[in-house]
Short mmCIF file of C-alpha atoms and ligand atoms in Angstrom, two decimals:
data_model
loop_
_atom_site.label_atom_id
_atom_site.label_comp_id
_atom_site.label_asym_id
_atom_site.label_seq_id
_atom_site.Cartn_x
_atom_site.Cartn_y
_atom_site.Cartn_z
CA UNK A 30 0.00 0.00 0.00
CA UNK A 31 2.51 2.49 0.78
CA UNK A 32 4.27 1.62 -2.19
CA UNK A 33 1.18 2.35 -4.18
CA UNK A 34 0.77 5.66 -2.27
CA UNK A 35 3.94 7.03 -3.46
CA UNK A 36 3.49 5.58 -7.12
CA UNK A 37 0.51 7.74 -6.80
CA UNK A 38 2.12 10.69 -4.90
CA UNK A 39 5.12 10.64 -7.90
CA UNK A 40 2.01 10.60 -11.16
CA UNK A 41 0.26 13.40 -8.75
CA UNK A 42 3.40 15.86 -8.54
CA UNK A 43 4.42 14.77 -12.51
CA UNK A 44 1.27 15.76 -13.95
CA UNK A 45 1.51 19.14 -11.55
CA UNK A 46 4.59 20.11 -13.05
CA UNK A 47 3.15 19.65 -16.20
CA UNK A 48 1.16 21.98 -15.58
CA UNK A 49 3.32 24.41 -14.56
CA UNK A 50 5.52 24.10 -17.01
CA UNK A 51 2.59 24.30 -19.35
CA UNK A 52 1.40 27.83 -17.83
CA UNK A 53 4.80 29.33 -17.48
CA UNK A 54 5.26 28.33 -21.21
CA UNK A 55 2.27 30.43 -22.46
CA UNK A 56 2.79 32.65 -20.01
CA UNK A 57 6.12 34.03 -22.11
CA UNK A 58 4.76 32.94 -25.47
CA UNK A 59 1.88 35.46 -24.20
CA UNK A 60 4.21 37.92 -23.33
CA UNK A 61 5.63 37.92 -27.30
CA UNK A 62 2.33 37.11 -28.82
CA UNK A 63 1.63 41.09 -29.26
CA UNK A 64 4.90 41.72 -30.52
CA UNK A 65 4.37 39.10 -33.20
CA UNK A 66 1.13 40.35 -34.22
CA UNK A 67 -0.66 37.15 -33.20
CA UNK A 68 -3.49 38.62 -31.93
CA UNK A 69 -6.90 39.03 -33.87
CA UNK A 70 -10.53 40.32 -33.68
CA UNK A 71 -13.64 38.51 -34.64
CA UNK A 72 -16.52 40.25 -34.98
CA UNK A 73 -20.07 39.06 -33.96
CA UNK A 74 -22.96 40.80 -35.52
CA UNK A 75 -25.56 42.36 -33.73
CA UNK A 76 -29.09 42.73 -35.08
CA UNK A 77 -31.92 44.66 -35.07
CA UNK A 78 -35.23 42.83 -34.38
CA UNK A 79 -37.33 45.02 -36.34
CA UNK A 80 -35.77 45.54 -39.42
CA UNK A 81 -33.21 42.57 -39.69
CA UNK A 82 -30.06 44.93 -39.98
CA UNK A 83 -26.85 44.42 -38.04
CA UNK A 84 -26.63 47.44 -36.59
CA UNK A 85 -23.08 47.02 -35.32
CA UNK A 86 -20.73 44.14 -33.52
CA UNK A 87 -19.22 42.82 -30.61
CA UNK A 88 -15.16 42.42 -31.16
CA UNK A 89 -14.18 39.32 -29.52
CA UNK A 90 -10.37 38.70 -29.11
CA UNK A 91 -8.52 35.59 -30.45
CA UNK A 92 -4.75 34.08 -30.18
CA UNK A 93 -3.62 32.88 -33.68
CA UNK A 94 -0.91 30.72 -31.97
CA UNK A 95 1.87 29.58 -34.62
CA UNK A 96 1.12 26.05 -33.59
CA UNK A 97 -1.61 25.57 -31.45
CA UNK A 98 -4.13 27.38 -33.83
CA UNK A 99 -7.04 29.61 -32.53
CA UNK A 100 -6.98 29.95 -28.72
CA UNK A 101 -9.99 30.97 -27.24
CA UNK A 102 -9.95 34.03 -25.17
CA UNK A 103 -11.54 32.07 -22.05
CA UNK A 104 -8.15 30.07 -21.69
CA UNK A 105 -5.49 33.29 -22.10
CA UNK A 106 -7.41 35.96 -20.52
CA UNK A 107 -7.67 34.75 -17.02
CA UNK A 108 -3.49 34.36 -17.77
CA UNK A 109 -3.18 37.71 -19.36
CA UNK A 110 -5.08 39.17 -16.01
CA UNK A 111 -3.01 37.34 -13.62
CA UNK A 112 0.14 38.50 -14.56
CA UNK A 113 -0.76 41.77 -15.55
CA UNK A 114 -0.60 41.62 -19.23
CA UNK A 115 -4.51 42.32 -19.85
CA UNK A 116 -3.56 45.64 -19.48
CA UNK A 117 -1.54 46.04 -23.10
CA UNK A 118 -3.58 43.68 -24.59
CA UNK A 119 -6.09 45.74 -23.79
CA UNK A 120 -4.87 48.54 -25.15
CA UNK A 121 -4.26 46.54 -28.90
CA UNK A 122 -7.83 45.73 -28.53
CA UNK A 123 -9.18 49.28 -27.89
CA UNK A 124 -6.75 50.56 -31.32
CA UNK A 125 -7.63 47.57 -33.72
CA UNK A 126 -11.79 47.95 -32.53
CA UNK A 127 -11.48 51.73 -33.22
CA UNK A 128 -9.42 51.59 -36.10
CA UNK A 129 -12.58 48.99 -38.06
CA UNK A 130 -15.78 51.11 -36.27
CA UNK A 131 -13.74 54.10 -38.50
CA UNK A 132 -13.51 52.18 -41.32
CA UNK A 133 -17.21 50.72 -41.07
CA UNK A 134 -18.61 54.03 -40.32
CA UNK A 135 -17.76 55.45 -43.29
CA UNK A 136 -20.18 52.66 -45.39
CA UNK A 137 -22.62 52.77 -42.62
CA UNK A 138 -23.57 52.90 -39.05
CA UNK A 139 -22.06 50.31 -36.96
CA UNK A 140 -21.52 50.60 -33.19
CA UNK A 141 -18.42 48.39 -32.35
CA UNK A 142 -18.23 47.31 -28.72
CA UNK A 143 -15.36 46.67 -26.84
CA UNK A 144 -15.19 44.13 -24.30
CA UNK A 145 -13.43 45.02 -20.75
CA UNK A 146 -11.73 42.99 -18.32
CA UNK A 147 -12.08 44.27 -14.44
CA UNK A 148 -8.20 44.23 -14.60
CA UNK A 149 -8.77 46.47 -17.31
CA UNK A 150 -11.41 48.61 -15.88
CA UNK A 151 -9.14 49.26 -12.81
CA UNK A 152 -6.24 50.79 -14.40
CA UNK A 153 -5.90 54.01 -13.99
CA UNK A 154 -5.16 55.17 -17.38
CA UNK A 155 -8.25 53.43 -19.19
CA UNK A 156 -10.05 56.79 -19.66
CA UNK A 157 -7.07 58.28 -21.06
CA UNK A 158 -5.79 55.02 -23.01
CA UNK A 159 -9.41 55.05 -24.60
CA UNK A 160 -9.45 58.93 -25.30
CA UNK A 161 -6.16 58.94 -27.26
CA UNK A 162 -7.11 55.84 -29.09
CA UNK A 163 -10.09 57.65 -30.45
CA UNK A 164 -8.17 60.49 -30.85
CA UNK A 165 -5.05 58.49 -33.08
CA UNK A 166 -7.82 56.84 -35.07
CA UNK A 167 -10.50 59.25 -35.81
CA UNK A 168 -13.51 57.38 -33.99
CA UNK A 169 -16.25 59.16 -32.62
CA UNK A 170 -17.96 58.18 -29.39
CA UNK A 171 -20.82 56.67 -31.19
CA UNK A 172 -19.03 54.59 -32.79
CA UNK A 173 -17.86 52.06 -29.89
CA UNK A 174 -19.58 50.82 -27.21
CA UNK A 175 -17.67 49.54 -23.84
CA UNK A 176 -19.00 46.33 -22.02
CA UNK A 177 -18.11 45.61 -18.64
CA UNK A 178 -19.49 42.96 -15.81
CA UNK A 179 -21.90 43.49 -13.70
CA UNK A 180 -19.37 42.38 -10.67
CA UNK A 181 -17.70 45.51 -11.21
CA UNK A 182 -20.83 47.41 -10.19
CA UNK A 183 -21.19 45.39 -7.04
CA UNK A 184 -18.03 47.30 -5.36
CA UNK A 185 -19.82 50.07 -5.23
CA UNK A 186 -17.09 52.23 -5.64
CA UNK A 187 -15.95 55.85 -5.90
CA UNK A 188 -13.40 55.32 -8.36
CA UNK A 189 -16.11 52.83 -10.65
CA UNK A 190 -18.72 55.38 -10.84
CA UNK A 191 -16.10 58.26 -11.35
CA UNK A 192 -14.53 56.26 -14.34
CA UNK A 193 -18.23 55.65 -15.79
CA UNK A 194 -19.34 59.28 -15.34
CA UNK A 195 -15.74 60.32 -17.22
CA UNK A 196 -16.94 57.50 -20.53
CA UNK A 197 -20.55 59.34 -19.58
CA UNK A 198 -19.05 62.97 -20.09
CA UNK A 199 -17.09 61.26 -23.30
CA UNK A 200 -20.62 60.51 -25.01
CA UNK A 201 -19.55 56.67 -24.99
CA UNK A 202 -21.35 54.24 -23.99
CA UNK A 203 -21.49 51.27 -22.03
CA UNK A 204 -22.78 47.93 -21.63
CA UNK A 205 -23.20 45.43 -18.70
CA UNK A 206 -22.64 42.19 -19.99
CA UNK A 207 -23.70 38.79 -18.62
CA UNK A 208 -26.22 40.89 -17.10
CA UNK A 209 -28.73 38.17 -14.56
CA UNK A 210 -25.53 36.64 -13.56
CA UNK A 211 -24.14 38.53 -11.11
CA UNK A 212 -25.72 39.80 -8.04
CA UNK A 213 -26.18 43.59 -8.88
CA UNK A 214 -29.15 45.36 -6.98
CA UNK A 215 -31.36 47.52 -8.71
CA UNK A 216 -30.20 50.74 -6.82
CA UNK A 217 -26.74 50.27 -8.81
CA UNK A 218 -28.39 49.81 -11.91
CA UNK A 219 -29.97 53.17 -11.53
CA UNK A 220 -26.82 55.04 -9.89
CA UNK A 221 -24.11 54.09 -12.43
CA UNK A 222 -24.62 55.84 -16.31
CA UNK A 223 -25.81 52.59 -17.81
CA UNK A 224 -26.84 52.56 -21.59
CA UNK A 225 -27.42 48.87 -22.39
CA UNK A 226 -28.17 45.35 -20.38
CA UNK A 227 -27.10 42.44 -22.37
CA UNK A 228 -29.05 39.08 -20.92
CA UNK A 229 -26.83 36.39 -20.51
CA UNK A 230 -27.10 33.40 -22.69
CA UNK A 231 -27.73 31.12 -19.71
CA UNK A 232 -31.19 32.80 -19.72
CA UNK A 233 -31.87 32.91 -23.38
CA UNK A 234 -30.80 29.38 -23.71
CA UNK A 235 -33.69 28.03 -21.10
CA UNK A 236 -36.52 30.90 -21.85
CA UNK A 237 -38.75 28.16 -23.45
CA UNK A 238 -38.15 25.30 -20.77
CA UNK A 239 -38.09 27.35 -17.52
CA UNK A 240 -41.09 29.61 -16.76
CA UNK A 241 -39.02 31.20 -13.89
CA UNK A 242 -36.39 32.47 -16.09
CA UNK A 243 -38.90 33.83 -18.35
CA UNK A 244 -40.48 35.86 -16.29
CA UNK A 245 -37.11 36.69 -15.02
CA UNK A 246 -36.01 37.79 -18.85
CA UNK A 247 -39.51 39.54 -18.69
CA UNK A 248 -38.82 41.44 -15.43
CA UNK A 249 -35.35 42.44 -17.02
CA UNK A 250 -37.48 44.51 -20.20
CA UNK A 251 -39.45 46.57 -17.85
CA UNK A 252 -36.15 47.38 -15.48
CA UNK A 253 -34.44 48.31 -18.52
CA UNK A 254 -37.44 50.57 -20.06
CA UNK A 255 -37.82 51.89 -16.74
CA UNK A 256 -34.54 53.43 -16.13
CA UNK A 257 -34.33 54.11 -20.08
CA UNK A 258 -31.60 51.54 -21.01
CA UNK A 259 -31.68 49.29 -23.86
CA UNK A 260 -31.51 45.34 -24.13
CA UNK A 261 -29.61 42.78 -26.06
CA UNK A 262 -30.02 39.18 -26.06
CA UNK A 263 -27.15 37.20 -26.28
CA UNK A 264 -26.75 33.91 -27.23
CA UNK A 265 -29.73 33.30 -29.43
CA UNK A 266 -29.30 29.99 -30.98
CA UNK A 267 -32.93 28.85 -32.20
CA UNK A 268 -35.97 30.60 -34.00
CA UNK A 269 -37.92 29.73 -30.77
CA UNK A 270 -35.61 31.75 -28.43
CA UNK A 271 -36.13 34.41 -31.46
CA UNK A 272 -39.91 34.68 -31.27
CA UNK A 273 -40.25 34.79 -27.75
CA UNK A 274 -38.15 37.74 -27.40
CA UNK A 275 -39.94 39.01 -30.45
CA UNK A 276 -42.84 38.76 -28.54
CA UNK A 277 -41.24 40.57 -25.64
CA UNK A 278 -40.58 43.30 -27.85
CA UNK A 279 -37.01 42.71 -27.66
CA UNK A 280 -34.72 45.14 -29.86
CA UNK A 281 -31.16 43.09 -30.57
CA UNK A 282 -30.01 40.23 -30.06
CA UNK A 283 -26.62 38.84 -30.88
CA UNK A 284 -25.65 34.66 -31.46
CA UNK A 285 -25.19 32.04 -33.92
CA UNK A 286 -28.93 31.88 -35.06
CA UNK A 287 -27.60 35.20 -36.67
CA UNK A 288 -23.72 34.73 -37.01
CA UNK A 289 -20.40 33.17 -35.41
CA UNK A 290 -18.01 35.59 -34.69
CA UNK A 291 -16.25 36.27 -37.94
CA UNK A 292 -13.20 38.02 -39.20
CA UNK A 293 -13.89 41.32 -40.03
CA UNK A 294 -13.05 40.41 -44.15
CA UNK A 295 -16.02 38.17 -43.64
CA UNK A 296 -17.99 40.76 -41.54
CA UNK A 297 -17.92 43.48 -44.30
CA UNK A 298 -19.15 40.60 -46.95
CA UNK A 299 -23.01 40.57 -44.68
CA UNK A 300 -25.36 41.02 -46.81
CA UNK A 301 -27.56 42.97 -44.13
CA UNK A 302 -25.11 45.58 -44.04
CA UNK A 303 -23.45 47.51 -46.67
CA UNK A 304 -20.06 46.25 -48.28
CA UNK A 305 -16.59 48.29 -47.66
CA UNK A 306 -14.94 48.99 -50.89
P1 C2E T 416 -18.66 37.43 -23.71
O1 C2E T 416 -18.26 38.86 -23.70
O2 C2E T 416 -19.86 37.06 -22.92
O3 C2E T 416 -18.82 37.06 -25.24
C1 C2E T 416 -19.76 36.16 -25.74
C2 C2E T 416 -19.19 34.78 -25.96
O4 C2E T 416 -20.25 33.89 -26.34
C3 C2E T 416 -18.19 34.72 -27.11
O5 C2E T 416 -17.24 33.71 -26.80
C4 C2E T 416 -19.05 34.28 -28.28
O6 C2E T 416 -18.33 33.64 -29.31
C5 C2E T 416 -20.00 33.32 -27.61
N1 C2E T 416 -21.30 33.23 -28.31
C6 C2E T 416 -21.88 34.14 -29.11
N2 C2E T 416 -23.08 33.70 -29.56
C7 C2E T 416 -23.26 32.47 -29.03
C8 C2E T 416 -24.31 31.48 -29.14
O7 C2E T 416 -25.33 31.66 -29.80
N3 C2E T 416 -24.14 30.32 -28.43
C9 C2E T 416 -23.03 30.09 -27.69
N4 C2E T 416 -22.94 28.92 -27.06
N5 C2E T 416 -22.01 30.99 -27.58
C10 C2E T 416 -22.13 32.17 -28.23
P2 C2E T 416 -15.67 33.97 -26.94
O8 C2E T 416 -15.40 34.75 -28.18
O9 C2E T 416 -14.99 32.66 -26.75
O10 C2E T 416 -15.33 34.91 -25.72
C11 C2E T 416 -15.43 34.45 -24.42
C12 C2E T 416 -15.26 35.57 -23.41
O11 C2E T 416 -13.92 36.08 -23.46
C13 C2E T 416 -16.14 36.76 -23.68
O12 C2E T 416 -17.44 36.51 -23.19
C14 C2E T 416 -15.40 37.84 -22.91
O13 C2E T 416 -15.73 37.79 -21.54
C15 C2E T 416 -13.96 37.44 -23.09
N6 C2E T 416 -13.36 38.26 -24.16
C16 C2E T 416 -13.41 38.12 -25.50
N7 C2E T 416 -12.73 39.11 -26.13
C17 C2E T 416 -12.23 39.90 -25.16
C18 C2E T 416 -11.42 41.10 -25.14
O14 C2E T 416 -11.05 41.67 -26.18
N8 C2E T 416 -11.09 41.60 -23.92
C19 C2E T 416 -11.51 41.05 -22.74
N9 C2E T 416 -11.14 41.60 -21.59
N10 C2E T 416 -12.28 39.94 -22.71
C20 C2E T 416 -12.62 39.37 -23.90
CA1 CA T 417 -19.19 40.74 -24.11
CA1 CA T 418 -21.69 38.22 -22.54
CA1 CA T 419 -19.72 35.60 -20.87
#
C-alpha cells in the first residue's frame, strides 16, 4: 500500500509540473504574442429585431498561436489578467476595434463594442488610453460601445462610478454584460450611467423550458425601459428563443442563429449591411 501511495504521490506531482511548465510556457509565449502580431478580432454581428439589420458588432479577441491554432480568449485571458498583461492587450484591442468602427462608419452605421476585463477597468489610465485611441484613429464616441461585468458594479465604488461618469461625459457608452448573472441590486443599476443590459445566454438558452427564467427575462425589459436603457439578447441559438423575445418586444439580439463571430473580411461581406470597398 505504501508503495502504491507514493506511485501515486510521484504521477500526482508529474502531472503538476506539467502543468506548470505548461502555464509558465504560455505565459512568455503570451508575453511575445503582441509583438508578433498574433493577436486578432472577430466580430459578432448584432441585429436589429425590427428591421433585420446588423446594426453594429461585438469584437471578440482571439490568439492565432503559430502552432496551437485559434486559442480561445476564455483560456489566455484569465493568464493575461493574472500576470498583468490584460492591461496592453487591452490597449491593442481598444486601437484595432477603433481603427474597423472608422472604417465601417464610413459605409454605414455600426456601433463596435469593446469588451473590458475588471483588470482592465481598474487601471488608472483606461479613460485616457481610450481617449487617445479615439483620438489616433479618428472614432467618434458613437461609434464604440464599452462592455463591462456586472461584478464591477457590485463594489460600489468611488473610483467605478467616477470612471463611468468620465466614458458618460465622453458621449460613450457602455454595456453590462452577462447581465442576470451577477448579483447587482437595482439601486446600482440606476446610480451608475448605464446605456445597455445584455441578458446572458444562460437565460436565453432556457426561456422556453423554464417559466421562472422567463419571467425573469420579462422582469429584465421593464427594469431596462424603466430606467431608459436598452436590451440585447445574447446567445440566441434557435428561432424559438427568437420569437419569444420578439414577442417581448425585444430590440437586438446577438448569437449564432444570426452569425459566429467572424473576421472582419467576412464581416464586411453581410449582406444585411453595406459592403466596404
Ligand atoms: P462574452 O463577452 O460574454 O462574449 C460572448 C461569448 O459567447 C463569445 O465567446 C461568443 O463567441 C460566444 N457566443 C456568441 N453567440 C453564441 C451562441 O449563440 N451560443 C453560444 N454557445 N455561444 C455564443 P468567446 O469569443 O470565446 O469569448 C469568451 C469571453 O472572453 C467573452 O465573453 C469575454 O468575456 C472574453 N473576451 C473576449 N474578447 C475579449 C477582449 O477583447 N477583452 C476582454 N477583456 N475579454 C474578452
Ligand atoms: Ca461581451
Ligand atoms: Ca456576454
Ligand atoms: Ca460571458
Amino acid at each position: 500500500a505504501k508503495k502504491a501511495g507514493r506511485n501515486c504521490f510521484a504521477i500526482y506531482t508529474e502531472a503538476l509540473s506539467r502543468q506548470l511548465d505548461e502555464r509558465m510556457e504560455m505565459e512568455s509565449e503570451l508575453r511575445q504574442a503582441l509583438s508578433k502580431q498574433e493577436f486578432a478580432l472577430f466580430y459578432q454581428p448584432k441585429i436589429c429585431l425590427k428591421s433585420g439589420k446588423t446594426i453594429g458588432s461585438e469584437a471578440l479577441l482571439r490568439w492565432i498561436h503559430p502552432s496551437k491554432g485559434i486559442i480561445s480568449p476564455l483560456k489566455f485571458i484569465p493568464l493575461a489578467e493574472e500576470c498583468g498583461l490584460i492591461v496592453e492587450i487591452g490597449k491593442w484591442v481598444i486601437g484595432e476595434a477603433c481603427k474597423m468602427a472608422v472604417r465601417w462608419n464610413q459605409v454605414g452605421e455600426h456601433k463596435v463594442a469593446i469588451n473590458l476585463s475588471a483588470k482592465q477597468f481598474q487601471s488608472e489610465t483606461l479613460v485616457a488610453d481610450v481617449k487617445s485611441m479615439m483620438e489616433a484613429t479618428g472614432c467618434h464616441p458613437d461609434w464604440i460601445e464599452l462592455e463591462i461585468t456586472e461584478s464591477l458594479l457590485l463594489e460600489d465604488d468611488v473610483d467605478v462610478l467616477h470612471t463611468l461618469k468620465q466614458f458618460r461625459d465622453a458621449g460613450i457608452s457602455i454595456a453590462i454584460d452577462d447581465f442576470g448573472t451577477g448579483y447587482s441590486s437595482l439601486s446600482y443599476l440606476a446610480k451608475y450611467p448605464i446605456d445597455t443590459l445584455k441578458i446572458d445566454r444562460s437565460f436565453i438558452n432556457s426561456i422556453q423550458t423554464d417559466p421562472q427564467r422567463a419571467g425573469l427575462v420579462k422582469a429584465i425589459f421593464s427594469i431596462a425601459r424603466c430606467l431608459n436603457q436598452s436590451v440585447v439578447a445574447e446567445g440566441v441559438e434557435t428561432q424559438d428563443q427568437l420569437d419569444f423575445l420578439t414577442d417581448l418586444d425585444c430590440e437586438y439580439a446577438q448569437g449564432y442563429l444570426f452569425s459566429m463571430p467572424v473576421n472582419a473580411e467576412s464581416l464586411e461581406q453581410n449582406k444585411e449591411w453595406p459592403a466596404v470597398v
